[in-house]
Structures are given as structure tokens and as C-alpha cells.
Amino acid sequence: MNDWLYATPSALRGKRAFRLGLAANYGIDEDGVRAAIDRGVNVFLWTSRNKGMRAPVKAALGARRDEVSVIGFAQIGWFGWGVRSGAEKLLRQLGTDHLDVYLLGWLGTGSAWTEATQKELLHLRESGKVRSIGVSIHDRPRAGTLAAGSPLDLLMLRYNAAHPGAERDVFPHVKEHSPSVLAYTATAWRKLLKRPSGWDGPVMSAGDCYRFQLSSPHVDMALTGPKTRAELEDNLKALEKGPLTEDEAKWMREFGRKVHG
């Protein structure tokens, strides 16, 4: 696989990561998850809707913990006690002594950045139960402020050809020692996979969407959420093309603007 698909994001504390991480929210089964692991995928987003991921990832953690990274969410991210209890629950579920990254999910809507939640996150990191802390967030200006000055190790951001605003609002603030960036919603909830009215050019594939994300020098990792093993294989095959060419980037941005309307 191309070298551009591997990185050592600061949030993963020296671990070498395959830059396309896996989420199982859309139904990929255990066979598909094992196929991903066999292909080198070693970063996993752990959620409540990940039935197909549970056994394969727990087995991978038991066999080679120093190579596998798991990112988890605080289920109740509004209060300090919820942050603490959520981490403890994840540790029990995974059968591990630490989480690689622990997130407040959808900051401002599904969780809060308060003195209490920040204190618990920092305590978890200092205790070693969590190696890195982060947030998922749609509020780009706020994400830029957090990138410029906060204790966070990772920002999980919406970034795709239809929503490239992080390039203006966040990426200029992501500098050395600032949060790593995990991009998601690559296909804009599949809107980028459909031909918009009045568009005569090529339409993006899911693989194109991931290449768009990973071609940014500011994106450390991206997330894929395939429904099937076949979708996973198509996405991984597309990444073998490498970073976008100048012409590819031009038409994808034009297409993204058309999709966005």
C-alpha cells in the first residue's frame, strides 16, 4: 500500500496508523472487519452500533495492543461524572487498560466543554486510562479556537468536497503540537455520490471522497463506514491511486460546490 496512507499522528502517541480508520455504524459484519484488519486497517471508531466490530477488534487488541488504536465517545458528555463513567465502561467493554483517544461527541449539541468535563478528561489522560482526548464538532469557528489553544489532542471534523470550510476556519490553526485531525462525513451523507441537476461531468465515488480528505496536508486520518465488505474493498482499492492530481482536485471541488448548491 502507498506510503501516503500511513502516518504517526501525535494523538496516537507514536503509533503508526493506516490513515483510513473504520467505523461499523452502517452494518459491516465481522467478516468485513476482519478483512479490513488483514488489509492493514488499525484505527477503529468504537460506538454503540458496532456489532460487527466487537469480536474482531477485541481479538486484535488482545494480540497486538501496541499496533491497534481505538477511539471512543463519552456517552453522557454533559457532566464530569458522565465523562468518567463512560471511559470506565469502554475500558470494561474492550478489556483493555487504556483508550487511545476519548472524545466528547458533537460538541455543543451532544456534549459540553465545561470546567467539569475538561477536568475529567484531563484527569483520565493524566491517569493513563486515556492516552489522548478530543472532540467531534461541526462548529468550525469554535473548532479553530480549540485548535489554536486548548489541551485537546484530536479534532474530529466534517470535511469533504461539499463542505471544505475547515480549510478556512480550522486548518490555519492546526500547527505543530496542536490537535491531530480526524475527518469524517467524506461523502456528505452520500450526497457526493449522486449526480446533481445540471452536472455533466464525472461523479465522485466513495473512494474519491476519501482521497479528497486524505490529500489535505492537515488531515491525519479519515473515517470510512462501509455497509459491506465489498464497499470496504472498493474504498481501499481506490486509495491505491494515491493523492489527488491537480486536475482531480479541481473537478472534485467544482463538483462539491455544485452538490452544496
PDB file of C-alpha atoms in Angstrom, residues 39-163:
ATOM      1  CA  ARG A  39      -5.533  -5.137   4.779  1.00  0.00           C
ATOM      2  CA  GLY A  40      -3.761  -3.082   7.437  1.00  0.00           C
ATOM      3  CA  VAL A  41      -6.589  -1.009   8.934  1.00  0.00           C
ATOM      4  CA  ASN A  42      -5.680  -0.473  12.582  1.00  0.00           C
ATOM      5  CA  VAL A  43      -7.722   2.548  13.767  1.00  0.00           C
ATOM      6  CA  PHE A  44     -11.289   1.872  14.880  1.00  0.00           C
ATOM      7  CA  LEU A  45     -14.140   4.123  16.000  1.00  0.00           C
ATOM      8  CA  TRP A  46     -15.993   2.315  18.799  1.00  0.00           C
ATOM      9  CA  THR A  47     -19.696   3.192  19.098  1.00  0.00           C
ATOM     10  CA  SER A  48     -22.886   1.611  20.371  1.00  0.00           C
ATOM     11  CA  ARG A  49     -23.772   0.496  16.827  1.00  0.00           C
ATOM     12  CA  ASN A  50     -20.726  -1.608  16.060  1.00  0.00           C
ATOM     13  CA  LYS A  51     -21.880  -5.208  16.447  1.00  0.00           C
ATOM     14  CA  GLY A  52     -19.683  -6.480  13.627  1.00  0.00           C
ATOM     15  CA  MET A  53     -16.616  -4.787  15.046  1.00  0.00           C
ATOM     16  CA  ARG A  54     -16.705  -6.042  18.619  1.00  0.00           C
ATOM     17  CA  ALA A  55     -15.186  -9.521  18.402  1.00  0.00           C
ATOM     18  CA  PRO A  56     -12.546  -8.780  15.708  1.00  0.00           C
ATOM     19  CA  VAL A  57     -11.303  -5.605  17.346  1.00  0.00           C
ATOM     20  CA  LYS A  58     -11.185  -7.102  20.841  1.00  0.00           C
ATOM     21  CA  ALA A  59      -9.184 -10.006  19.422  1.00  0.00           C
ATOM     22  CA  ALA A  60      -6.795  -7.597  17.697  1.00  0.00           C
ATOM     23  CA  LEU A  61      -6.362  -5.640  20.919  1.00  0.00           C
ATOM     24  CA  GLY A  62      -5.519  -8.816  22.792  1.00  0.00           C
ATOM     25  CA  ALA A  63      -2.992  -9.958  20.200  1.00  0.00           C
ATOM     26  CA  ARG A  64      -1.206  -6.674  19.395  1.00  0.00           C
ATOM     27  CA  ARG A  65      -2.321  -3.815  21.593  1.00  0.00           C
ATOM     28  CA  ASP A  66       0.658  -1.667  20.640  1.00  0.00           C
ATOM     29  CA  GLU A  67      -0.417  -1.612  16.975  1.00  0.00           C
ATOM     30  CA  VAL A  68      -4.178  -1.096  17.276  1.00  0.00           C
ATOM     31  CA  SER A  69      -5.875   2.194  18.146  1.00  0.00           C
ATOM     32  CA  VAL A  70      -9.450   2.557  19.376  1.00  0.00           C
ATOM     33  CA  ILE A  71     -11.322   5.852  19.534  1.00  0.00           C
ATOM     34  CA  GLY A  72     -14.342   6.005  21.832  1.00  0.00           C
ATOM     35  CA  PHE A  73     -17.007   8.505  22.896  1.00  0.00           C
ATOM     36  CA  ALA A  74     -18.351   9.634  26.237  1.00  0.00           C
ATOM     37  CA  GLN A  75     -21.990   8.506  26.125  1.00  0.00           C
ATOM     38  CA  ILE A  76     -23.034  11.257  28.525  1.00  0.00           C
ATOM     39  CA  GLY A  77     -20.729  14.146  27.720  1.00  0.00           C
ATOM     40  CA  TRP A  78     -22.581  16.914  29.514  1.00  0.00           C
ATOM     41  CA  PHE A  79     -21.243  16.253  33.005  1.00  0.00           C
ATOM     42  CA  GLY A  80     -17.959  15.318  34.599  1.00  0.00           C
ATOM     43  CA  TRP A  81     -19.386  12.142  36.113  1.00  0.00           C
ATOM     44  CA  GLY A  82     -20.663  11.077  32.687  1.00  0.00           C
ATOM     45  CA  VAL A  83     -17.249  11.542  31.135  1.00  0.00           C
ATOM     46  CA  ARG A  84     -15.629   9.476  33.876  1.00  0.00           C
ATOM     47  CA  SER A  85     -18.196   6.663  33.899  1.00  0.00           C
ATOM     48  CA  GLY A  86     -18.224   6.481  30.108  1.00  0.00           C
ATOM     49  CA  ALA A  87     -14.492   5.882  29.986  1.00  0.00           C
ATOM     50  CA  GLU A  88     -14.675   3.185  32.633  1.00  0.00           C
ATOM     51  CA  LYS A  89     -17.478   1.447  30.715  1.00  0.00           C
ATOM     52  CA  LEU A  90     -15.473   1.479  27.476  1.00  0.00           C
ATOM     53  CA  LEU A  91     -12.431   0.031  29.204  1.00  0.00           C
ATOM     54  CA  ARG A  92     -14.538  -2.840  30.504  1.00  0.00           C
ATOM     55  CA  GLN A  93     -16.141  -3.452  27.113  1.00  0.00           C
ATOM     56  CA  LEU A  94     -12.801  -3.543  25.343  1.00  0.00           C
ATOM     57  CA  GLY A  95     -10.940  -5.486  28.014  1.00  0.00           C
ATOM     58  CA  THR A  96      -8.037  -3.062  27.921  1.00  0.00           C
ATOM     59  CA  ASP A  97      -6.310  -0.801  30.422  1.00  0.00           C
ATOM     60  CA  HIS A  98      -6.397   2.326  28.266  1.00  0.00           C
ATOM     61  CA  LEU A  99      -8.218   4.040  25.426  1.00  0.00           C
ATOM     62  CA  ASP A 100      -6.138   5.543  22.633  1.00  0.00           C
ATOM     63  CA  VAL A 101      -8.469   8.515  22.139  1.00  0.00           C
ATOM     64  CA  TYR A 102     -11.544   9.502  24.148  1.00  0.00           C
ATOM     65  CA  LEU A 103     -13.955  12.044  22.683  1.00  0.00           C
ATOM     66  CA  LEU A 104     -16.755  14.335  23.650  1.00  0.00           C
ATOM     67  CA  GLY A 105     -19.210  13.747  20.806  1.00  0.00           C
ATOM     68  CA  TRP A 106     -20.771  16.502  18.687  1.00  0.00           C
ATOM     69  CA  LEU A 107     -19.579  19.255  20.994  1.00  0.00           C
ATOM     70  CA  GLY A 108     -22.206  21.878  21.728  1.00  0.00           C
ATOM     71  CA  THR A 109     -25.101  19.614  20.754  1.00  0.00           C
ATOM     72  CA  GLY A 110     -24.364  16.192  22.224  1.00  0.00           C
ATOM     73  CA  SER A 111     -21.796  17.213  24.838  1.00  0.00           C
ATOM     74  CA  ALA A 112     -20.391  20.274  26.587  1.00  0.00           C
ATOM     75  CA  TRP A 113     -16.936  21.801  27.057  1.00  0.00           C
ATOM     76  CA  THR A 114     -17.205  22.872  30.685  1.00  0.00           C
ATOM     77  CA  GLU A 115     -14.836  23.120  33.609  1.00  0.00           C
ATOM     78  CA  ALA A 116     -16.160  19.768  34.887  1.00  0.00           C
ATOM     79  CA  THR A 117     -15.893  17.824  31.613  1.00  0.00           C
ATOM     80  CA  GLN A 118     -12.480  19.293  30.852  1.00  0.00           C
ATOM     81  CA  LYS A 119     -11.256  18.402  34.336  1.00  0.00           C
ATOM     82  CA  GLU A 120     -12.365  14.784  33.951  1.00  0.00           C
ATOM     83  CA  LEU A 121     -10.805  14.466  30.503  1.00  0.00           C
ATOM     84  CA  LEU A 122      -7.514  15.786  31.787  1.00  0.00           C
ATOM     85  CA  HIS A 123      -7.654  13.516  34.831  1.00  0.00           C
ATOM     86  CA  LEU A 124      -8.267  10.485  32.623  1.00  0.00           C
ATOM     87  CA  ARG A 125      -5.315  11.424  30.433  1.00  0.00           C
ATOM     88  CA  GLU A 126      -3.037  12.051  33.410  1.00  0.00           C
ATOM     89  CA  SER A 127      -4.033   8.712  34.945  1.00  0.00           C
ATOM     90  CA  GLY A 128      -3.122   6.819  31.768  1.00  0.00           C
ATOM     91  CA  LYS A 129      -6.606   5.393  31.297  1.00  0.00           C
ATOM     92  CA  VAL A 130      -6.864   7.591  28.222  1.00  0.00           C
ATOM     93  CA  ARG A 131      -3.838   8.409  26.091  1.00  0.00           C
ATOM     94  CA  SER A 132      -5.401  11.332  24.201  1.00  0.00           C
ATOM     95  CA  ILE A 133      -8.533  13.454  24.442  1.00  0.00           C
ATOM     96  CA  GLY A 134     -10.596  15.105  21.752  1.00  0.00           C
ATOM     97  CA  VAL A 135     -13.973  16.246  20.480  1.00  0.00           C
ATOM     98  CA  SER A 136     -16.125  15.778  17.422  1.00  0.00           C
ATOM     99  CA  ILE A 137     -17.504  19.139  16.349  1.00  0.00           C
ATOM    100  CA  HIS A 138     -19.414  20.791  13.497  1.00  0.00           C
ATOM    101  CA  ASP A 139     -18.914  24.372  14.703  1.00  0.00           C
ATOM    102  CA  ARG A 140     -15.859  25.239  12.618  1.00  0.00           C
ATOM    103  CA  PRO A 141     -15.019  28.648  14.134  1.00  0.00           C
ATOM    104  CA  ARG A 142     -15.139  27.097  17.593  1.00  0.00           C
ATOM    105  CA  ALA A 143     -13.016  24.197  16.369  1.00  0.00           C
ATOM    106  CA  GLY A 144     -10.463  26.704  15.120  1.00  0.00           C
ATOM    107  CA  THR A 145     -10.356  28.328  18.540  1.00  0.00           C
ATOM    108  CA  LEU A 146      -9.861  24.936  20.194  1.00  0.00           C
ATOM    109  CA  ALA A 147      -7.135  24.040  17.701  1.00  0.00           C
ATOM    110  CA  ALA A 148      -5.293  27.269  18.435  1.00  0.00           C
ATOM    111  CA  GLY A 149      -5.336  26.909  22.208  1.00  0.00           C
ATOM    112  CA  SER A 150      -6.725  24.003  24.208  1.00  0.00           C
ATOM    113  CA  PRO A 151      -5.495  20.784  25.832  1.00  0.00           C
ATOM    114  CA  LEU A 152      -7.199  18.669  23.143  1.00  0.00           C
ATOM    115  CA  ASP A 153      -5.160  16.118  21.223  1.00  0.00           C
ATOM    116  CA  LEU A 154      -7.632  15.441  18.396  1.00  0.00           C
ATOM    117  CA  LEU A 155     -10.424  17.164  16.499  1.00  0.00           C
ATOM    118  CA  MET A 156     -12.967  15.051  14.612  1.00  0.00           C
ATOM    119  CA  LEU A 157     -14.294  17.327  11.869  1.00  0.00           C
ATOM    120  CA  ARG A 158     -16.689  17.311   8.947  1.00  0.00           C
ATOM    121  CA  TYR A 159     -14.579  17.852   5.845  1.00  0.00           C
ATOM    122  CA  ASN A 160     -15.413  16.917   2.268  1.00  0.00           C
ATOM    123  CA  ALA A 161     -15.660  18.373  -1.227  1.00  0.00           C
ATOM    124  CA  ALA A 162     -19.087  19.856  -0.476  1.00  0.00           C
ATOM    125  CA  HIS A 163     -18.043  21.200   2.942  1.00  0.00           C
TER     126      HIS A 163
END
